[in-house]
Short mmCIF file of C-alpha atoms in Angstrom, two decimals:
data_model
loop_
_atom_site.label_atom_id
_atom_site.label_comp_id
_atom_site.label_asym_id
_atom_site.label_seq_id
_atom_site.Cartn_x
_atom_site.Cartn_y
_atom_site.Cartn_z
CA MET Y 279 -5.15 -28.75 20.02
CA THR Y 280 -2.30 -30.87 17.82
CA PRO Y 281 0.67 -31.20 18.31
CA GLY Y 282 1.38 -29.22 15.25
CA ASP Y 283 -0.82 -26.47 16.50
CA GLN Y 284 1.22 -26.09 20.09
CA GLU Y 285 4.64 -26.21 17.88
CA GLU Y 286 3.22 -22.86 16.01
CA THR Y 287 2.36 -20.87 19.20
CA GLN Y 288 5.35 -21.06 21.02
CA PRO Y 289 7.24 -18.30 20.64
CA LEU Y 290 10.20 -18.32 17.53
CA LEU Y 291 12.16 -15.71 19.11
CA ARG Y 292 11.68 -15.80 22.64
CA PRO Y 293 13.88 -13.90 25.36
CA PRO Y 294 15.07 -15.80 28.59
CA GLY Y 295 12.78 -15.68 31.25
CA GLY Y 296 10.37 -13.62 29.44
CA SER Y 297 12.60 -10.28 29.43
CA SER Y 298 11.51 -6.85 27.66
CA ALA Y 299 12.74 -6.94 23.85
CA PRO Y 300 16.23 -5.33 22.63
CA ARG Y 301 16.73 -2.17 21.67
CA GLY Y 302 18.96 -2.66 18.91
CA ARG Y 303 19.23 0.41 16.54
CA ARG Y 304 20.40 -1.78 12.99
CA VAL Y 305 16.85 -2.63 13.41
CA PHE Y 306 15.86 0.07 12.04
CA LEU Y 307 18.50 0.32 9.28
CA ALA Y 308 17.49 -3.01 8.19
CA ALA Y 309 13.60 -1.64 8.09
CA PHE Y 310 14.85 1.59 6.00
CA ALA Y 311 16.69 -0.77 3.71
CA ALA Y 312 13.26 -2.77 3.00
CA ALA Y 313 11.09 0.25 2.88
CA LEU Y 314 12.80 1.42 -0.31
CA GLY Y 315 10.92 -1.24 -1.60
CA PRO Y 316 7.93 0.57 -0.65
CA LEU Y 317 9.62 4.04 -1.96
CA SER Y 318 10.32 2.41 -5.56
CA PHE Y 319 6.75 1.42 -6.07
CA GLY Y 320 5.70 4.65 -4.67
CA PHE Y 321 8.00 6.58 -7.61
CA ALA Y 322 6.63 3.76 -10.09
CA LEU Y 323 3.45 4.66 -9.43
CA GLY Y 324 3.70 8.26 -9.30
CA TYR Y 325 5.72 8.56 -12.85
CA SER Y 326 3.04 8.46 -14.94
CA SER Y 327 1.73 11.82 -13.96
CA PRO Y 328 4.89 13.94 -15.40
CA ALA Y 329 5.32 11.30 -18.01
CA ILE Y 330 1.61 11.12 -19.85
CA PRO Y 331 1.43 15.10 -20.38
CA SER Y 332 4.78 14.99 -22.05
CA LEU Y 333 4.07 12.17 -24.06
CA ARG Y 334 0.52 13.36 -25.02
CA ARG Y 335 1.87 16.56 -25.88
CA ALA Y 336 4.81 15.52 -28.25
CA ALA Y 337 4.81 15.78 -31.90
CA PRO Y 338 5.85 13.44 -34.52
CA PRO Y 339 8.40 11.69 -35.11
CA ALA Y 340 8.87 11.55 -31.51
CA LEU Y 341 6.82 8.92 -29.37
CA ARG Y 342 3.48 9.92 -28.56
CA LEU Y 343 0.83 8.65 -26.55
CA ASP Y 344 -3.37 8.90 -27.70
CA ASP Y 345 -5.92 8.80 -25.19
CA ALA Y 346 -6.27 4.85 -25.05
CA ALA Y 347 -2.86 4.25 -24.91
CA ALA Y 348 -2.53 7.03 -22.10
CA SER Y 349 -4.96 5.42 -19.87
CA TRP Y 350 -2.73 1.81 -20.20
CA PHE Y 351 0.15 3.38 -19.53
CA GLY Y 352 -1.41 4.30 -16.30
CA ALA Y 353 -3.48 1.42 -15.54
CA ILE Y 354 -2.02 -1.35 -16.64
CA VAL Y 355 0.68 -0.87 -13.53
CA THR Y 356 -2.01 -2.23 -11.42
CA LEU Y 357 -2.89 -5.35 -13.22
CA GLY Y 358 1.41 -5.90 -13.21
CA ALA Y 359 1.24 -5.38 -8.83
CA ALA Y 360 -1.64 -8.02 -9.03
CA ALA Y 361 0.21 -10.98 -10.55
CA GLY Y 362 3.41 -9.53 -8.35
CA GLY Y 363 1.48 -9.93 -5.33
CA VAL Y 364 0.75 -13.57 -6.57
CA LEU Y 365 4.59 -14.31 -7.72
CA GLY Y 366 5.47 -12.94 -3.99
CA GLY Y 367 3.42 -14.85 -2.03
CA TRP Y 368 4.97 -18.16 -3.86
CA LEU Y 369 8.82 -16.34 -3.54
CA VAL Y 370 8.24 -15.23 0.07
CA ASP Y 371 8.15 -18.52 1.20
CA ARG Y 372 10.49 -20.49 -0.75
CA ALA Y 373 13.05 -17.81 -1.74
CA GLY Y 374 12.93 -16.56 1.66
CA ARG Y 375 11.95 -12.76 2.72
CA LYS Y 376 15.67 -11.38 2.00
CA LEU Y 377 16.01 -12.64 -1.59
CA SER Y 378 12.44 -11.60 -2.60
CA LEU Y 379 13.49 -8.02 -1.48
CA LEU Y 380 16.15 -8.48 -3.72
CA LEU Y 381 15.01 -10.07 -6.81
CA CYS Y 382 11.95 -7.61 -7.13
CA ALA Y 383 14.60 -4.84 -7.70
CA VAL Y 384 15.34 -6.78 -10.91
CA PRO Y 385 12.03 -5.98 -12.59
CA PHE Y 386 12.11 -2.20 -10.92
CA VAL Y 387 15.33 -1.54 -12.70
CA ALA Y 388 14.44 -3.71 -16.27
CA GLY Y 389 10.88 -2.07 -16.51
CA PHE Y 390 12.68 1.55 -16.06
CA THR Y 391 15.33 0.76 -18.65
CA VAL Y 392 12.61 -0.55 -21.10
CA ILE Y 393 10.87 2.64 -20.66
CA THR Y 394 14.19 4.78 -20.72
CA ALA Y 395 15.04 2.74 -24.21
CA ALA Y 396 11.32 2.81 -25.44
CA GLN Y 397 10.74 3.22 -29.27
CA ASN Y 398 7.24 2.52 -29.57
CA VAL Y 399 4.07 2.21 -27.09
CA TRP Y 400 4.30 -1.46 -26.84
CA MET Y 401 7.97 -0.70 -25.01
CA LEU Y 402 6.74 1.67 -22.92
CA LEU Y 403 3.61 -0.77 -21.60
CA GLY Y 404 5.41 -3.32 -21.34
CA GLY Y 405 8.36 -1.30 -19.14
CA ARG Y 406 4.98 -0.25 -16.89
CA LEU Y 407 4.03 -4.10 -17.03
CA LEU Y 408 7.07 -5.25 -15.47
CA THR Y 409 7.49 -2.26 -12.82
CA GLY Y 410 4.10 -3.09 -11.88
CA LEU Y 411 5.54 -6.57 -11.00
CA ALA Y 412 7.86 -5.29 -9.34
CA CYS Y 413 4.90 -3.27 -6.91
CA GLY Y 414 3.20 -6.24 -6.24
CA ILE Y 415 6.39 -8.01 -4.93
CA ALA Y 416 7.58 -5.48 -2.97
CA SER Y 417 4.27 -4.67 -1.51
CA LEU Y 418 3.96 -7.72 -0.23
CA VAL Y 419 7.52 -8.97 0.78
CA ALA Y 420 8.71 -5.75 2.97
CA PRO Y 421 5.84 -5.43 5.29
CA VAL Y 422 6.52 -9.08 5.98
CA TYR Y 423 9.84 -8.18 6.42
CA ILE Y 424 9.68 -5.47 8.55
CA SER Y 425 7.34 -7.25 10.90
CA GLU Y 426 9.57 -10.24 11.30
CA ILE Y 427 12.67 -8.60 12.21
CA ALA Y 428 10.97 -5.77 14.69
CA TYR Y 429 10.51 -6.19 18.04
CA PRO Y 430 6.69 -5.41 19.45
CA GLU Y 431 7.31 -2.31 20.72
CA VAL Y 432 8.30 -0.67 17.34
CA ARG Y 433 6.22 -3.14 14.90
CA GLY Y 434 3.67 -0.72 14.20
CA LEU Y 435 6.25 2.57 13.99
CA LEU Y 436 8.40 0.41 11.25
CA GLY Y 437 5.79 -1.19 9.94
CA SER Y 438 4.38 2.05 8.68
CA CYS Y 439 7.24 3.40 7.02
CA VAL Y 440 5.85 0.79 3.85
CA GLN Y 441 3.32 3.23 3.60
CA LEU Y 442 5.21 6.70 4.63
CA MET Y 443 8.00 5.86 2.19
CA SER Y 444 4.95 5.75 -0.37
CA PRO Y 445 2.00 7.94 -0.21
CA ALA Y 446 1.42 7.65 -4.04
CA SER Y 447 0.86 3.72 -3.28
CA SER Y 448 -2.24 4.41 -1.83
CA LEU Y 449 -3.72 6.55 -4.84
CA ALA Y 450 -3.08 3.72 -7.33
CA ALA Y 451 -6.46 2.92 -7.90
CA LEU Y 452 -7.29 6.20 -9.71
CA GLN Y 453 -4.19 7.50 -11.02
CA GLY Y 454 -4.28 5.67 -14.33
CA GLN Y 455 -6.85 7.62 -14.88
CA GLN Y 456 -5.99 10.68 -13.23
CA TYR Y 457 -2.53 11.30 -14.52
CA ALA Y 458 -3.74 11.80 -17.77
CA LYS Y 459 -5.14 15.57 -16.44
CA ALA Y 460 -2.56 15.61 -13.09
CA PRO Y 461 0.23 18.35 -13.83
CA ALA Y 462 3.82 17.39 -14.24
CA GLN Y 463 4.10 19.30 -10.74
CA THR Y 464 2.84 15.84 -9.14
CA LEU Y 465 6.60 14.60 -8.56
CA THR Y 466 9.11 16.97 -8.05
CA PHE Y 467 11.40 15.87 -10.32
CA GLY Y 468 9.04 16.36 -13.05
CA TRP Y 469 9.68 19.90 -12.78
CA VAL Y 470 13.28 19.41 -14.19
CA LEU Y 471 13.48 15.95 -16.08
CA LYS Y 472 12.44 14.56 -18.84
CA TRP Y 473 10.76 11.40 -18.74
CA ARG Y 474 13.47 9.49 -20.29
CA TRP Y 475 15.64 11.12 -17.55
CA LEU Y 476 12.92 10.50 -15.03
CA ALA Y 477 12.87 6.89 -15.50
CA VAL Y 478 16.54 6.79 -14.99
CA LEU Y 479 15.76 8.25 -12.06
CA GLY Y 480 13.31 5.35 -10.95
CA CYS Y 481 16.06 2.95 -11.59
CA VAL Y 482 18.16 4.49 -8.58
CA PRO Y 483 15.63 3.90 -5.62
CA PRO Y 484 15.89 -0.38 -6.00
CA SER Y 485 19.64 -0.09 -7.02
CA PHE Y 486 20.08 0.98 -3.07
CA MET Y 487 17.67 -1.25 -1.95
CA LEU Y 488 19.66 -4.20 -3.58
CA LEU Y 489 23.14 -2.60 -2.42
CA LEU Y 490 21.62 -2.10 1.13
CA MET Y 491 19.62 -5.26 1.65
CA CYS Y 492 22.98 -7.17 0.28
CA CYS Y 493 24.38 -6.29 4.08
CA MET Y 494 21.20 -7.17 5.71
CA PRO Y 495 20.46 -10.72 7.61
CA GLU Y 496 17.54 -12.73 6.76
CA THR Y 497 14.31 -13.01 9.39
CA PRO Y 498 15.13 -14.97 11.83
CA ARG Y 499 11.87 -16.52 11.83
CA PHE Y 500 12.17 -17.61 8.70
CA LEU Y 501 15.96 -19.18 9.55
CA LEU Y 502 14.90 -20.74 12.39
CA THR Y 503 11.93 -22.73 10.10
CA GLN Y 504 14.53 -23.32 7.50
CA HIS Y 505 16.48 -25.11 10.52
CA LYS Y 506 19.33 -22.86 10.59
CA ARG Y 507 19.64 -21.79 14.34
CA GLN Y 508 23.33 -20.48 14.48
CA GLU Y 509 22.50 -18.49 11.07
CA ALA Y 510 19.08 -17.45 13.03
CA MET Y 511 21.08 -16.34 15.97
CA ALA Y 512 23.24 -14.23 14.38
CA ALA Y 513 20.43 -11.92 12.20
CA MET Y 514 19.29 -11.40 15.84
CA GLN Y 515 22.85 -10.58 17.22
CA PHE Y 516 23.04 -8.14 14.35
CA LEU Y 517 19.17 -6.81 14.86
CA TRP Y 518 18.49 -6.34 18.08
CA GLY Y 519 22.47 -6.20 19.51
CA SER Y 520 22.41 -8.94 21.70
CA GLU Y 521 22.47 -12.73 21.04
CA GLN Y 522 20.15 -14.29 23.76
CA GLY Y 523 20.02 -18.33 24.06
CA TRP Y 524 16.78 -18.44 21.94
CA GLU Y 525 16.12 -22.25 21.68
CA GLU Y 526 14.82 -23.27 17.98
CA PRO Y 527 11.11 -25.11 18.57
CA PRO Y 528 10.38 -28.22 16.75
CA VAL Y 529 9.16 -27.24 13.35
CA GLY Y 530 5.93 -29.00 12.48
CA ALA Y 531 2.93 -27.05 10.43
CA GLU Y 532 5.70 -24.45 9.39
CA HIS Y 533 7.15 -26.85 6.71
CA GLN Y 534 3.66 -28.60 5.89
CA GLY Y 535 2.83 -25.78 3.62
CA PHE Y 536 -0.53 -24.49 2.97
CA HIS Y 537 -3.68 -26.92 2.30
CA LEU Y 538 -7.35 -26.01 1.78
CA ALA Y 539 -7.94 -28.19 4.63
CA GLN Y 540 -6.58 -25.53 6.77
CA LEU Y 541 -9.02 -23.46 6.23
CA ARG Y 542 -11.30 -24.86 8.76
CA ARG Y 543 -8.48 -23.48 10.92
CA PRO Y 544 -9.70 -20.46 13.10
CA GLY Y 545 -6.13 -19.94 13.10
CA VAL Y 546 -6.01 -19.39 9.49
CA TYR Y 547 -9.79 -18.63 8.22
CA LYS Y 548 -10.12 -15.66 10.87
CA PRO Y 549 -7.08 -13.71 9.54
CA PHE Y 550 -8.00 -14.53 6.07
CA ILE Y 551 -11.17 -13.01 5.88
CA ILE Y 552 -9.82 -9.85 8.07
CA GLY Y 553 -6.90 -9.41 5.72
CA ILE Y 554 -9.12 -9.82 2.57
CA SER Y 555 -11.49 -7.31 3.82
CA LEU Y 556 -9.24 -4.67 5.13
CA MET Y 557 -7.90 -4.54 1.27
CA ALA Y 558 -11.01 -4.26 0.11
CA PHE Y 559 -12.70 -1.62 2.14
CA GLN Y 560 -9.03 0.45 1.76
CA GLN Y 561 -9.93 0.68 -2.19
CA LEU Y 562 -13.68 1.05 -1.65
CA SER Y 563 -13.33 4.27 0.97
CA GLY Y 564 -13.50 6.73 -1.62
CA ILE Y 565 -10.00 7.61 -1.66
CA ASN Y 566 -10.46 7.47 -5.78
CA ALA Y 567 -13.42 9.59 -5.87
CA VAL Y 568 -11.76 12.33 -3.51
CA MET Y 569 -8.35 12.27 -5.42
CA PHE Y 570 -10.03 12.71 -8.92
CA TYR Y 571 -11.93 16.00 -7.89
CA ALA Y 572 -9.00 17.01 -6.15
CA GLU Y 573 -8.14 19.64 -8.57
CA THR Y 574 -11.57 20.62 -9.70
CA ILE Y 575 -12.19 21.55 -5.98
CA PHE Y 576 -8.98 23.99 -5.88
CA GLU Y 577 -10.47 25.73 -9.19
CA GLU Y 578 -13.74 25.97 -7.81
CA ALA Y 579 -12.48 27.45 -4.57
CA LYS Y 580 -10.35 30.50 -6.76
CA PHE Y 581 -6.95 28.78 -6.08
CA LYS Y 582 -4.63 30.48 -8.95
CA ASP Y 583 -3.09 27.14 -9.81
CA SER Y 584 -5.06 24.00 -9.23
CA SER Y 585 -1.91 22.28 -9.41
CA LEU Y 586 -1.38 22.80 -5.93
CA ALA Y 587 -4.00 20.35 -5.29
CA SER Y 588 -1.52 17.77 -5.65
CA VAL Y 589 1.39 19.33 -3.61
CA ILE Y 590 -0.89 19.99 -0.58
CA VAL Y 591 -2.91 16.46 -0.94
CA GLY Y 592 0.95 15.15 -0.73
CA ILE Y 593 1.85 17.29 2.22
CA ILE Y 594 -0.86 16.26 4.01
CA GLN Y 595 -0.81 12.43 3.40
CA VAL Y 596 2.75 12.53 4.47
CA LEU Y 597 1.99 14.73 7.61
CA PHE Y 598 -0.49 12.15 9.17
CA THR Y 599 1.07 9.11 8.14
CA ALA Y 600 3.99 9.81 9.88
CA VAL Y 601 1.96 10.89 12.80
CA ALA Y 602 0.22 7.26 12.27
CA ALA Y 603 3.68 6.16 12.76
CA LEU Y 604 4.78 7.70 15.68
CA VAL Y 605 1.47 6.74 17.74
CA MET Y 606 0.31 3.24 16.29
CA ASP Y 607 2.42 1.39 18.93
CA ARG Y 608 0.65 3.69 21.81
CA ALA Y 609 -2.62 4.02 20.09
CA GLY Y 610 -3.21 0.86 18.26
CA ARG Y 611 -4.56 -0.39 15.43
CA ARG Y 612 -8.07 -1.21 16.38
CA LEU Y 613 -8.51 2.55 17.73
CA LEU Y 614 -6.89 4.25 15.00
CA LEU Y 615 -9.00 2.25 12.26
CA ALA Y 616 -12.06 3.13 13.56
CA LEU Y 617 -11.37 6.71 14.04
CA SER Y 618 -10.00 7.11 10.45
CA GLY Y 619 -13.37 5.43 9.37
CA VAL Y 620 -15.66 7.70 11.42
CA VAL Y 621 -13.30 10.66 9.85
CA MET Y 622 -13.75 9.59 6.33
CA VAL Y 623 -18.00 8.63 6.74
CA PHE Y 624 -18.04 12.44 7.73
CA SER Y 625 -15.67 13.71 5.25
CA THR Y 626 -17.72 12.03 2.19
CA SER Y 627 -20.83 12.59 3.58
CA ALA Y 628 -20.23 16.51 3.13
CA PHE Y 629 -18.62 16.07 -0.22
CA GLY Y 630 -21.97 14.28 -1.32
CA ALA Y 631 -23.60 17.23 0.05
CA TYR Y 632 -21.57 19.32 -1.69
CA PHE Y 633 -21.82 18.08 -4.98
CA LYS Y 634 -25.51 17.74 -4.37
CA LEU Y 635 -25.80 20.92 -3.63
CA THR Y 636 -24.02 22.53 -6.69
CA GLN Y 637 -25.38 19.86 -8.85
CA GLY Y 638 -26.06 22.44 -11.47
CA GLY Y 639 -22.34 23.66 -11.19
CA PRO Y 640 -19.80 20.49 -12.49
CA SER Y 641 -21.69 18.75 -15.41
CA ASN Y 642 -21.45 15.00 -14.94
CA SER Y 643 -20.54 14.90 -18.50
CA SER Y 644 -17.30 15.41 -17.88
CA HIS Y 645 -16.93 12.26 -16.04
CA VAL Y 646 -17.65 10.11 -19.04
CA ASP Y 647 -14.01 10.63 -20.66
CA LEU Y 648 -11.97 10.68 -17.41
CA LEU Y 649 -8.88 11.82 -20.07
CA ALA Y 650 -10.51 15.23 -21.23
CA PRO Y 651 -9.18 18.10 -19.25
CA VAL Y 652 -11.93 19.37 -16.86
CA SER Y 653 -12.86 23.09 -17.35
CA MET Y 654 -15.64 24.70 -15.97
CA GLU Y 655 -16.95 27.54 -14.49
CA PRO Y 656 -18.33 27.55 -10.75
CA ALA Y 657 -21.99 28.91 -10.26
CA SER Y 658 -22.48 32.09 -8.43
CA GLY Y 659 -22.20 31.48 -4.73
CA SER Y 660 -20.50 28.23 -4.90
CA VAL Y 661 -17.11 29.38 -4.05
CA GLY Y 662 -18.07 29.29 -0.27
CA LEU Y 663 -19.25 25.55 -1.03
CA ALA Y 664 -16.23 24.90 -2.68
CA TRP Y 665 -13.90 25.72 0.53
CA LEU Y 666 -16.28 23.25 2.26
CA ALA Y 667 -15.12 20.75 -0.25
CA VAL Y 668 -11.72 21.93 0.19
CA GLY Y 669 -11.62 21.24 4.17
CA SER Y 670 -13.77 18.02 3.37
CA MET Y 671 -11.00 16.46 0.77
CA CYS Y 672 -8.08 17.73 3.31
CA LEU Y 673 -10.11 15.86 6.06
CA PHE Y 674 -10.88 12.87 3.93
CA ILE Y 675 -6.76 12.69 3.44
CA ALA Y 676 -5.54 13.26 7.20
CA GLY Y 677 -8.35 10.24 8.21
CA PHE Y 678 -7.17 7.99 5.36
CA ALA Y 679 -3.81 8.49 5.79
CA VAL Y 680 -3.82 8.08 9.90
CA GLY Y 681 -5.84 4.52 9.57
CA TRP Y 682 -7.25 2.89 6.31
CA GLY Y 683 -3.70 4.32 4.23
CA PRO Y 684 -1.06 2.17 6.49
CA ILE Y 685 -3.02 0.02 8.98
CA PRO Y 686 -4.71 -2.38 5.99
CA TRP Y 687 -0.66 -3.41 5.12
CA LEU Y 688 0.60 -3.75 8.83
CA LEU Y 689 -2.18 -5.90 10.09
CA MET Y 690 -1.27 -7.90 6.92
CA SER Y 691 2.30 -8.77 7.34
CA GLU Y 692 1.27 -9.42 11.37
CA ILE Y 693 -2.21 -11.77 11.33
CA PHE Y 694 -0.97 -14.77 9.47
CA PRO Y 695 0.83 -17.59 10.71
CA LEU Y 696 4.24 -18.84 9.06
CA HIS Y 697 3.11 -21.82 7.28
CA VAL Y 698 0.17 -19.82 5.44
CA LYS Y 699 1.87 -16.31 4.78
CA GLY Y 700 3.01 -16.58 1.93
CA VAL Y 701 -0.20 -17.69 0.59
CA ALA Y 702 -1.97 -15.45 2.86
CA THR Y 703 -0.51 -12.19 1.86
CA GLY Y 704 -0.34 -12.83 -1.64
CA VAL Y 705 -4.44 -13.48 -1.71
CA CYS Y 706 -4.52 -10.12 -0.10
CA VAL Y 707 -2.39 -8.20 -2.18
CA LEU Y 708 -4.22 -9.73 -5.31
CA THR Y 709 -7.17 -8.56 -3.93
CA ASN Y 710 -6.09 -4.87 -3.09
CA TRP Y 711 -4.42 -4.71 -6.84
CA PHE Y 712 -7.63 -5.90 -8.52
CA MET Y 713 -9.66 -4.06 -6.66
CA ALA Y 714 -7.83 -0.96 -7.40
CA PHE Y 715 -7.82 -1.54 -11.18
CA LEU Y 716 -11.60 -2.57 -11.11
CA VAL Y 717 -12.30 0.82 -9.24
CA THR Y 718 -10.19 2.37 -11.79
CA LYS Y 719 -11.54 1.29 -14.74
CA GLU Y 720 -15.12 1.44 -13.99
CA PHE Y 721 -14.79 4.48 -12.05
CA SER Y 722 -16.73 7.01 -15.30
CA SER Y 723 -19.53 4.17 -15.17
CA LEU Y 724 -20.14 4.61 -11.72
CA MET Y 725 -20.30 8.58 -11.96
CA GLU Y 726 -23.02 7.95 -14.79
CA VAL Y 727 -25.05 5.59 -12.66
CA LEU Y 728 -25.13 7.33 -9.35
CA ARG Y 729 -23.70 11.24 -9.89
CA PRO Y 730 -20.82 12.34 -8.13
CA TYR Y 731 -23.16 12.64 -4.68
CA GLY Y 732 -24.25 9.54 -4.92
CA ALA Y 733 -20.81 7.94 -5.24
CA PHE Y 734 -19.39 9.98 -2.13
CA TRP Y 735 -22.59 8.93 -0.37
CA LEU Y 736 -21.53 5.31 -1.47
CA ALA Y 737 -18.22 5.47 -0.13
CA ALA Y 738 -19.40 6.93 3.05
CA ALA Y 739 -21.58 3.80 3.47
CA PHE Y 740 -18.80 1.63 3.04
CA CYS Y 741 -16.56 3.52 5.23
CA ILE Y 742 -19.67 2.79 7.94
CA PHE Y 743 -19.62 -1.07 7.26
CA SER Y 744 -15.37 -0.61 7.66
CA VAL Y 745 -15.56 1.42 11.20
CA LEU Y 746 -18.62 -1.64 12.20
CA PHE Y 747 -16.07 -4.30 10.71
CA THR Y 748 -12.93 -2.74 13.08
CA LEU Y 749 -15.13 -3.02 16.06
CA ALA Y 750 -16.76 -6.38 15.56
CA CYS Y 751 -13.61 -8.53 13.96
CA VAL Y 752 -10.05 -6.62 13.86
CA PRO Y 753 -8.06 -8.01 17.42
CA GLU Y 754 -5.45 -5.16 19.09
CA THR Y 755 -1.80 -6.70 17.91
CA LYS Y 756 -0.05 -3.98 19.46
CA GLY Y 757 2.42 -4.83 22.05
CA LYS Y 758 2.22 -8.37 20.81
CA THR Y 759 4.35 -10.85 19.21
CA LEU Y 760 3.67 -12.52 16.44
CA GLU Y 761 3.06 -15.78 18.05
CA GLN Y 762 0.94 -14.41 20.43
CA ILE Y 763 -1.24 -12.97 17.66
CA THR Y 764 -1.66 -16.33 15.69
CA ALA Y 765 -2.32 -17.83 19.29
CA HIS Y 766 -5.49 -15.22 19.57
CA PHE Y 767 -6.90 -16.53 16.28
CA GLU Y 768 -6.51 -20.09 17.80
CA GLY Y 769 -8.64 -19.17 20.78
CA ARG Y 770 -5.72 -19.99 23.19
#
């Protein structure tokens, strides 16, 4: 073990005598302020749902989207977010966690402002690209900020707020294609506001985050790596309510930055493999296929208003993400991930069986043009099977929300050592958003080749692999400091 390794595994925030963590309440306020970033990108992702139908129905000379432009209006945000993940990884190490969150408010507000003032399609796409850039930065920085200010006993709870504040983010991979047939009621405010005023409303969460984060401190860990001991202690006084006599350890590896040679170290390459794999498995879990078929399933189950699918799915996702947040620090990350994966295996398998049994009903041709309205009559006797599909869908959404929705983002913020955190989290976010875009654009081709039942069974296979990967490779991080997690990967 090198001296640099020893320095890095020393706790940066160390209570005297190893006493239990303080219980200051302002840490919850700071976490809420940071979680307004995910709330903002959840709004940005969900904005297309009520906006696209309105823009497609518009009559000249009003601004109007054709099918191709509508597809890009939804999907381009994932490209911006992928670029934002790379930029966020650079910013978080150089500008700091707090300033990065403050800066990401700028493209949020600028993007929605451009959309509000849009006079042509290019302005709409430019605004969406800017909001996507902000989404990528916020999705990286917010989890990192929260994990570094929280004490171990509540880090799971606070870290899960990222997904709880943005239930739409887990559906990003599909929404680019789904929006065109989604009802205006997908967003609550879409009921009463036109698309320009809805964009004005989109400026509110990032503006509120900007104001609130100005009153919050930088994370003590980042301040200590910058040799700002007094500021770090003041931050701890604010966050944890107690100025304890922490000593700044010698800073070595934290200032070396990331080099490819460091990938030979277990403390670097192991978290890299885990973080990237978690993000890939999240997007390959089948969430996209489930959400694409949500309204069709409700129609076949004889719901009078199939738009209830959006409402029901949203309620289930928020409810079970809240449950996950409450039990995260008791049950642990590994257990919830494994349980979530098992639930998704059974539900996607049931979905595949449903489509196999009813393949004479829904026509596969409807999946060639994902923007075309779905209109189909269920075959006689298929209503009971449709209710099976509804149950499977609800079970899948609940399982996803308990584990594979929030936990990959939480673990991403926990497992990387400080000196590679910016680059490593940037790669993870880039992987997530790139996979989201790739799955979105290739979804219709996959349905043509494999048919719906084959696509769901393929998702079930990926869920099986995700469970095995969790049990074999993912460590338990509940109740541990970030330094203890780093030491685990180094084998000490």
